[in-house]
XYZ file of N, CA and C in Angstrom:
492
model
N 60.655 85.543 386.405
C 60.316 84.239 386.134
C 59.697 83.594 387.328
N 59.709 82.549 387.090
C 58.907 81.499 388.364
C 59.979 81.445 389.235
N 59.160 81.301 390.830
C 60.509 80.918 391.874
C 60.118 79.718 392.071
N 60.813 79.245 393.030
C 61.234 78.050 393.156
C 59.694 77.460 393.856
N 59.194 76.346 393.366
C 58.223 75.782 393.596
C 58.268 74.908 394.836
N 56.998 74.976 395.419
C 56.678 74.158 397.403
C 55.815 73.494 396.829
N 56.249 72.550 397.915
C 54.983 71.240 397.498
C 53.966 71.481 398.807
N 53.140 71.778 399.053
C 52.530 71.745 400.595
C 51.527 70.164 400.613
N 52.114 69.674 401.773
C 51.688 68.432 401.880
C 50.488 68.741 402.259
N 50.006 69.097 403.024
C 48.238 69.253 403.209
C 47.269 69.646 401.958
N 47.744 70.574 401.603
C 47.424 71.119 399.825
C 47.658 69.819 399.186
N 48.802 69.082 398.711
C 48.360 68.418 397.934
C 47.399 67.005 398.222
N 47.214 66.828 399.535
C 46.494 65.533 400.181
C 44.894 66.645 399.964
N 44.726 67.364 399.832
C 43.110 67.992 399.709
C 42.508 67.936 398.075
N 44.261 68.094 397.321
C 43.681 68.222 396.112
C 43.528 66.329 395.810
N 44.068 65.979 396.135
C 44.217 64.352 396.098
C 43.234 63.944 396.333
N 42.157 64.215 397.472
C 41.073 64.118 397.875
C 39.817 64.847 396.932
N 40.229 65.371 396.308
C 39.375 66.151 395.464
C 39.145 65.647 394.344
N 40.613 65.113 394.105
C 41.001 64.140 392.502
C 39.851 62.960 392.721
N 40.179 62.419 393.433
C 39.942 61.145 393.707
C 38.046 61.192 393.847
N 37.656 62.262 394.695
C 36.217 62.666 394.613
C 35.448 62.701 393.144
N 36.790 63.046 392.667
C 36.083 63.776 391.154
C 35.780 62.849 390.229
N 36.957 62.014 390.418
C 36.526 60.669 389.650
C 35.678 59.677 390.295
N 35.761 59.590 391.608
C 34.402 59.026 391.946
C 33.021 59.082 391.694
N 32.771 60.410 391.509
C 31.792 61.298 391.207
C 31.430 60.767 389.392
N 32.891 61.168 388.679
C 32.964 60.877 387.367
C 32.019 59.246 387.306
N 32.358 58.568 388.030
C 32.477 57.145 387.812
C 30.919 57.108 387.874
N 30.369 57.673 388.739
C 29.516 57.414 388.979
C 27.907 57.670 388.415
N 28.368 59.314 388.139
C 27.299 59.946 387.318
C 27.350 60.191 385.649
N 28.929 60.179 385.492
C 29.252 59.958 383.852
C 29.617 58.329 383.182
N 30.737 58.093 383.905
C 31.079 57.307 382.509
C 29.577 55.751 383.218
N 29.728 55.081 384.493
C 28.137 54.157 384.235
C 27.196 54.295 383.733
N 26.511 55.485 383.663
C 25.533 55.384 382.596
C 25.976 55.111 380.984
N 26.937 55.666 380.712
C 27.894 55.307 379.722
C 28.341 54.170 379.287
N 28.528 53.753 380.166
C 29.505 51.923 380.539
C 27.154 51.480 380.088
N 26.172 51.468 381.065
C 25.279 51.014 380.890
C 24.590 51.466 379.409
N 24.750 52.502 378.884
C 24.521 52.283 377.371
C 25.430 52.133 376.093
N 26.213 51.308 376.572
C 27.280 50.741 375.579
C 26.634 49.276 375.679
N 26.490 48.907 376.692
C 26.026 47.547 377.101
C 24.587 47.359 376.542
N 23.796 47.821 377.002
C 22.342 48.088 376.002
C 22.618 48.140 374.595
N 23.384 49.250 374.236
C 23.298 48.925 372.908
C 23.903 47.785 372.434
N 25.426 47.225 372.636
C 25.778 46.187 372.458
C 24.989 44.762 372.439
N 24.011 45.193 373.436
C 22.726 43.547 373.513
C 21.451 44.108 372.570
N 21.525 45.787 372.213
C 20.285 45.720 371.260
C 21.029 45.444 370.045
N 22.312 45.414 369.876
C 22.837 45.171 368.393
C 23.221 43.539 368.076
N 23.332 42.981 369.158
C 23.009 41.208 369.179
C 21.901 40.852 369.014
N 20.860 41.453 370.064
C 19.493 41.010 369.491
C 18.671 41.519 368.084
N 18.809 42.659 367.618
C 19.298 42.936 366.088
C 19.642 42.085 364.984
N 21.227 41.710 365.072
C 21.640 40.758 364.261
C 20.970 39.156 364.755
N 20.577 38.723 365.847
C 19.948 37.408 365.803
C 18.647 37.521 365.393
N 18.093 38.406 365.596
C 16.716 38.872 364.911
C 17.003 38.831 363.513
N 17.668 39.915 363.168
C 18.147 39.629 361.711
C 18.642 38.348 360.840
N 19.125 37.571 361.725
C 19.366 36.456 361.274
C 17.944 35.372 361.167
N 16.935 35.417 362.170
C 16.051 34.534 361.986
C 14.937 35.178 361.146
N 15.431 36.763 361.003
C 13.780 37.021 360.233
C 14.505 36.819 358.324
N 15.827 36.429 358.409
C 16.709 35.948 357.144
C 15.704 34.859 356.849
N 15.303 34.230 358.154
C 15.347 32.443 358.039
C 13.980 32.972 357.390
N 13.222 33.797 358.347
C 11.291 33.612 357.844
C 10.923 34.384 356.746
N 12.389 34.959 356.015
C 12.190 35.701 354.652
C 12.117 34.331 354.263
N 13.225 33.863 354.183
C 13.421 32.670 353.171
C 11.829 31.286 352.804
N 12.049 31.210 354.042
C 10.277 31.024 354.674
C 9.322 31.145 353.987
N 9.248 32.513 353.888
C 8.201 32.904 353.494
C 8.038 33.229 352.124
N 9.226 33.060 351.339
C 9.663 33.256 349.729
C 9.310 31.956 349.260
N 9.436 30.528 350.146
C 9.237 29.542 349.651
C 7.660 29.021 349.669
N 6.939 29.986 350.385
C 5.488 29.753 350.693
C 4.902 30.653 349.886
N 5.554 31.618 348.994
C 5.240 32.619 348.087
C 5.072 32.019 346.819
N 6.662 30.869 346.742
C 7.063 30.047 345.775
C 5.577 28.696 345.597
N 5.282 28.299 346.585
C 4.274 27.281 346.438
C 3.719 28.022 345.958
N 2.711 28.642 346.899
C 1.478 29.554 346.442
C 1.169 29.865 344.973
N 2.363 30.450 344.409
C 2.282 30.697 343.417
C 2.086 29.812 342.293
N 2.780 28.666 342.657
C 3.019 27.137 341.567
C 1.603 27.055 342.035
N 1.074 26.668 342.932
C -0.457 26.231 343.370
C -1.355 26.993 342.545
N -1.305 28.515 342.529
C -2.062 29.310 341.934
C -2.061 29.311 340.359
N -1.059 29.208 340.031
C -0.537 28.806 338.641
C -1.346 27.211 338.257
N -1.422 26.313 339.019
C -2.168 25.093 338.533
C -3.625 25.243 338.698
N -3.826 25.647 339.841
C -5.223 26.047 339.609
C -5.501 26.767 338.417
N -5.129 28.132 338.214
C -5.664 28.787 336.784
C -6.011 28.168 335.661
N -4.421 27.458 335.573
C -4.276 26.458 334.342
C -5.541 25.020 334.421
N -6.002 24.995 335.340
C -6.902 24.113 335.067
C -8.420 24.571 334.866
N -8.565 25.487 335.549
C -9.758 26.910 335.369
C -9.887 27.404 333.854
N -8.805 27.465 333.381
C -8.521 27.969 331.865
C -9.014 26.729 330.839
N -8.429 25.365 331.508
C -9.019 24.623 330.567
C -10.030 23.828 330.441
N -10.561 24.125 332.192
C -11.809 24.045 332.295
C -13.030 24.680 331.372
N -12.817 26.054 331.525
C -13.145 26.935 330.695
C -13.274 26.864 329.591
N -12.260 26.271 328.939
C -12.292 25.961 327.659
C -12.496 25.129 326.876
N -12.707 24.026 327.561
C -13.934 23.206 327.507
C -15.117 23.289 327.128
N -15.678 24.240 328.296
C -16.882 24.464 328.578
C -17.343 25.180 327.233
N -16.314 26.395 326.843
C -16.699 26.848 325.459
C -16.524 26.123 324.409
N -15.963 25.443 324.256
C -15.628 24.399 323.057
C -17.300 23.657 322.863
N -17.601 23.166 323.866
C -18.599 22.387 324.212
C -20.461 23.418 323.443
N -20.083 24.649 324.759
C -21.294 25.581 324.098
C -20.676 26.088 322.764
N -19.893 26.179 322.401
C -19.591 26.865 320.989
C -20.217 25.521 320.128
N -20.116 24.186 320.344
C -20.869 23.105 319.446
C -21.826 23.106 319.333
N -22.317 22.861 320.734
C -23.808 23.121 320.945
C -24.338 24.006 320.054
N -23.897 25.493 320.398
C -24.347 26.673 319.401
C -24.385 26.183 318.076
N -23.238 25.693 317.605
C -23.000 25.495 315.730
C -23.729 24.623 315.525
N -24.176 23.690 316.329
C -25.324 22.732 316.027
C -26.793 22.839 315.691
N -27.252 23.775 316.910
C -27.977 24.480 316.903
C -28.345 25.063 315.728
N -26.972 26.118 315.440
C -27.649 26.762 313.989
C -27.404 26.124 313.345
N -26.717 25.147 313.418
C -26.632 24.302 312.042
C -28.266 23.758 311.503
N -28.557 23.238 312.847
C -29.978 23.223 312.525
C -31.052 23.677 311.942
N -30.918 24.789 312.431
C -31.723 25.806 312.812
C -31.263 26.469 310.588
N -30.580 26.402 310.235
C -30.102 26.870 309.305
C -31.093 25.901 308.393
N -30.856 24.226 308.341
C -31.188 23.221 307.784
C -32.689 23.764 308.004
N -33.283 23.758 308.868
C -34.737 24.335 309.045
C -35.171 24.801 308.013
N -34.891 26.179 308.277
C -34.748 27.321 307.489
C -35.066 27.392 305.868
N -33.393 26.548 305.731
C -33.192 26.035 304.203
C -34.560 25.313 303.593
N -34.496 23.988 304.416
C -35.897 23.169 303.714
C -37.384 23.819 303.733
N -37.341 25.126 304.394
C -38.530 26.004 304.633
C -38.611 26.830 303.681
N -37.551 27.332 303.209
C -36.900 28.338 301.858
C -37.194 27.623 300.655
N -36.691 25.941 300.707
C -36.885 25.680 299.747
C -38.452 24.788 299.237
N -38.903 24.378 300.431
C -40.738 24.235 300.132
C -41.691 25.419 299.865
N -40.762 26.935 300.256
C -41.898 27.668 299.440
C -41.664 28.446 298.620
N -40.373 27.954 298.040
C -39.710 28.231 296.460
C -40.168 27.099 295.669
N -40.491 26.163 295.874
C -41.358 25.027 295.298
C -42.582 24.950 295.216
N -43.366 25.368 296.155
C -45.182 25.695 295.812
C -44.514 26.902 295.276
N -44.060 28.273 295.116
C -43.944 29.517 294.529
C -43.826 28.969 293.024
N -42.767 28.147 292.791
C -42.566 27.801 291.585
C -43.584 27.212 291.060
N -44.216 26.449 291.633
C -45.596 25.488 291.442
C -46.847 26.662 290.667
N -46.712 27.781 291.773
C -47.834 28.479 291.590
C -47.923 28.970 290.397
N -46.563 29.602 289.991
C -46.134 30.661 288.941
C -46.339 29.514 287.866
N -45.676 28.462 287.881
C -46.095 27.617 286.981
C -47.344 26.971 286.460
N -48.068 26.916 287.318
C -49.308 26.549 287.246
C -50.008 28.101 286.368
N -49.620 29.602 287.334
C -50.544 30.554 286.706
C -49.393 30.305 285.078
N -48.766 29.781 284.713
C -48.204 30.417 283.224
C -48.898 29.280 282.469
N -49.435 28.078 282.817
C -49.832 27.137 282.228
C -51.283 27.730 281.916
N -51.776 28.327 282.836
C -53.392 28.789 282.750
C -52.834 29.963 281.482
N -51.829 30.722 281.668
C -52.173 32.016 280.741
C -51.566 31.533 279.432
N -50.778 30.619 278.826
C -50.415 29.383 277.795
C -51.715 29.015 277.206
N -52.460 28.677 277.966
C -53.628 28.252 277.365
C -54.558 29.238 277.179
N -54.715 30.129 277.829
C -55.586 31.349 277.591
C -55.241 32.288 276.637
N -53.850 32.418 276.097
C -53.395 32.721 275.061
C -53.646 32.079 273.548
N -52.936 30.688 273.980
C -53.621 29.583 272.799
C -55.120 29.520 272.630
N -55.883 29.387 273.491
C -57.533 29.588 272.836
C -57.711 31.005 272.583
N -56.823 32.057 273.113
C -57.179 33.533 272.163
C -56.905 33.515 271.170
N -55.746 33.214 270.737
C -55.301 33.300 269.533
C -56.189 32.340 268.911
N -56.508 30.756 268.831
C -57.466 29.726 268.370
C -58.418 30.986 267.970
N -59.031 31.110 269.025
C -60.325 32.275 268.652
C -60.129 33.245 267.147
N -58.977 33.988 267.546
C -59.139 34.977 266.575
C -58.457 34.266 264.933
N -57.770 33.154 265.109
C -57.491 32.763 263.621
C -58.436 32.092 263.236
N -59.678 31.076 263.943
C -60.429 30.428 263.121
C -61.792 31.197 263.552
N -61.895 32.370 263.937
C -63.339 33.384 264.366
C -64.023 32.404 265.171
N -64.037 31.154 265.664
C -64.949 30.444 266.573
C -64.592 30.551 267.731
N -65.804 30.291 268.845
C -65.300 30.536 269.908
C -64.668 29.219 270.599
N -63.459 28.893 271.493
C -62.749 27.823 272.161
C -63.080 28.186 273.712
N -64.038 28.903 274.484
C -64.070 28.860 275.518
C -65.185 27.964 276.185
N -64.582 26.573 276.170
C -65.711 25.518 276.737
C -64.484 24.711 277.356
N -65.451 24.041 278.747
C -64.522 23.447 279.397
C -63.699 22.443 279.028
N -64.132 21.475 278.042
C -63.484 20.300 277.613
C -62.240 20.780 276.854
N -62.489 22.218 275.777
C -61.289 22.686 275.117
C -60.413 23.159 276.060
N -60.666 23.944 277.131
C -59.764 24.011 277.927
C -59.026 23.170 278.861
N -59.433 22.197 278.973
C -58.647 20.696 279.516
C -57.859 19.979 278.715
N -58.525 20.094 277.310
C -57.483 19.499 276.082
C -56.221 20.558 275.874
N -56.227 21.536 275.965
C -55.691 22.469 275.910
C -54.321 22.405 276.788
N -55.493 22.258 278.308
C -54.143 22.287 279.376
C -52.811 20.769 279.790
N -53.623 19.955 278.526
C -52.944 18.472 278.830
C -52.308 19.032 277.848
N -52.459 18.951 276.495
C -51.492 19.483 275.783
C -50.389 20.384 276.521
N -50.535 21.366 276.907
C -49.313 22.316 277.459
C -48.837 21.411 278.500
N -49.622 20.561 279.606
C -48.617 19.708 280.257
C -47.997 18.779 279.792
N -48.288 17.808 278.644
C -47.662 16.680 278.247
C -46.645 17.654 277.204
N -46.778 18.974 276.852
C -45.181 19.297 275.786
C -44.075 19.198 277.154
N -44.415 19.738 278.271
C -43.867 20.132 279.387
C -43.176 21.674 279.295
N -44.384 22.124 278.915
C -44.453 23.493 279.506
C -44.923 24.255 281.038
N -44.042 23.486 281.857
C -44.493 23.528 283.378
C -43.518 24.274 284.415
């Protein structure tokens, strides 16, 4: 087993000196840099959260300048829209007016030369009325009816029955 244990005073004043080195040493090259990035980080994690806290503020900030913007943008449209719609309301009249016109034109143009047409046709059925009636005249009494005066008596007759 173990014998009996010596303390040697010089031995232990060297290791004492050694201890004491070691943690000096420790102090110096381990745990301060240690001790100095606890501290760094500790002030980058304050300046972090106060950062964090004011860029809270310039969210908020900036949600409420999102919030205008948007109401702003929203009234503008809405007035663009009914600007707009206006404007078409307006040319859409214009337009229907236009053809309304333009239709009325048309119509009274349709219907003045459906009126000389009718005129014409009427007029040629009045000529062939009578050119019929003096044929036939002709062939029931064998004389001839082609002289101008019979054909004027002729054509007043067919206008005054109102065959027109």
């Amino acid at each position: 087993m173990l014998g009996p244990v010596s303390i040697s005073i010089p031995t232990l004043v060297v290791e004492l000196v050694i201890f004491l080195m070691t943690v000096f040493m420790m102090e110096r090259l381990l745990f301060d840099p240690i001790r100095r990035a606890w501290t760094e980080r500790d002030s980058l994690i304050r300046e972090g959260l106060n950062a964090s806290s004011s860029s809270h503020e310039d969210v908020e900030r900036a949600r409420e300048e999102v919030k205008r913007l948007l109401s702003e943008a929203r009234r503008t449209a809405q007035t663009e829209i009914d600007r707009a719609t206006e404007e078409g309301n307006r040319v859409r009249d214009e337009k229907l007016a236009a053809a309304t016109a333009e239709f009325r034109r048309l119509l009274d143009q349709a219907r003045a030369e459906i009126k000389r047409e009718r005129e014409e046709v009427a007029s040629g059925l009045r000529r062939r009325v009578v050119d019929l009636a003096l044929l036939a005249a002709t062939r029931v009494t064998g004389q001839s009816f082609d002289k101008p005066e019979v054909r004027e008596l002729a054509a007043s007759v067919v206008e005054r029955e109102g065959l027109s």
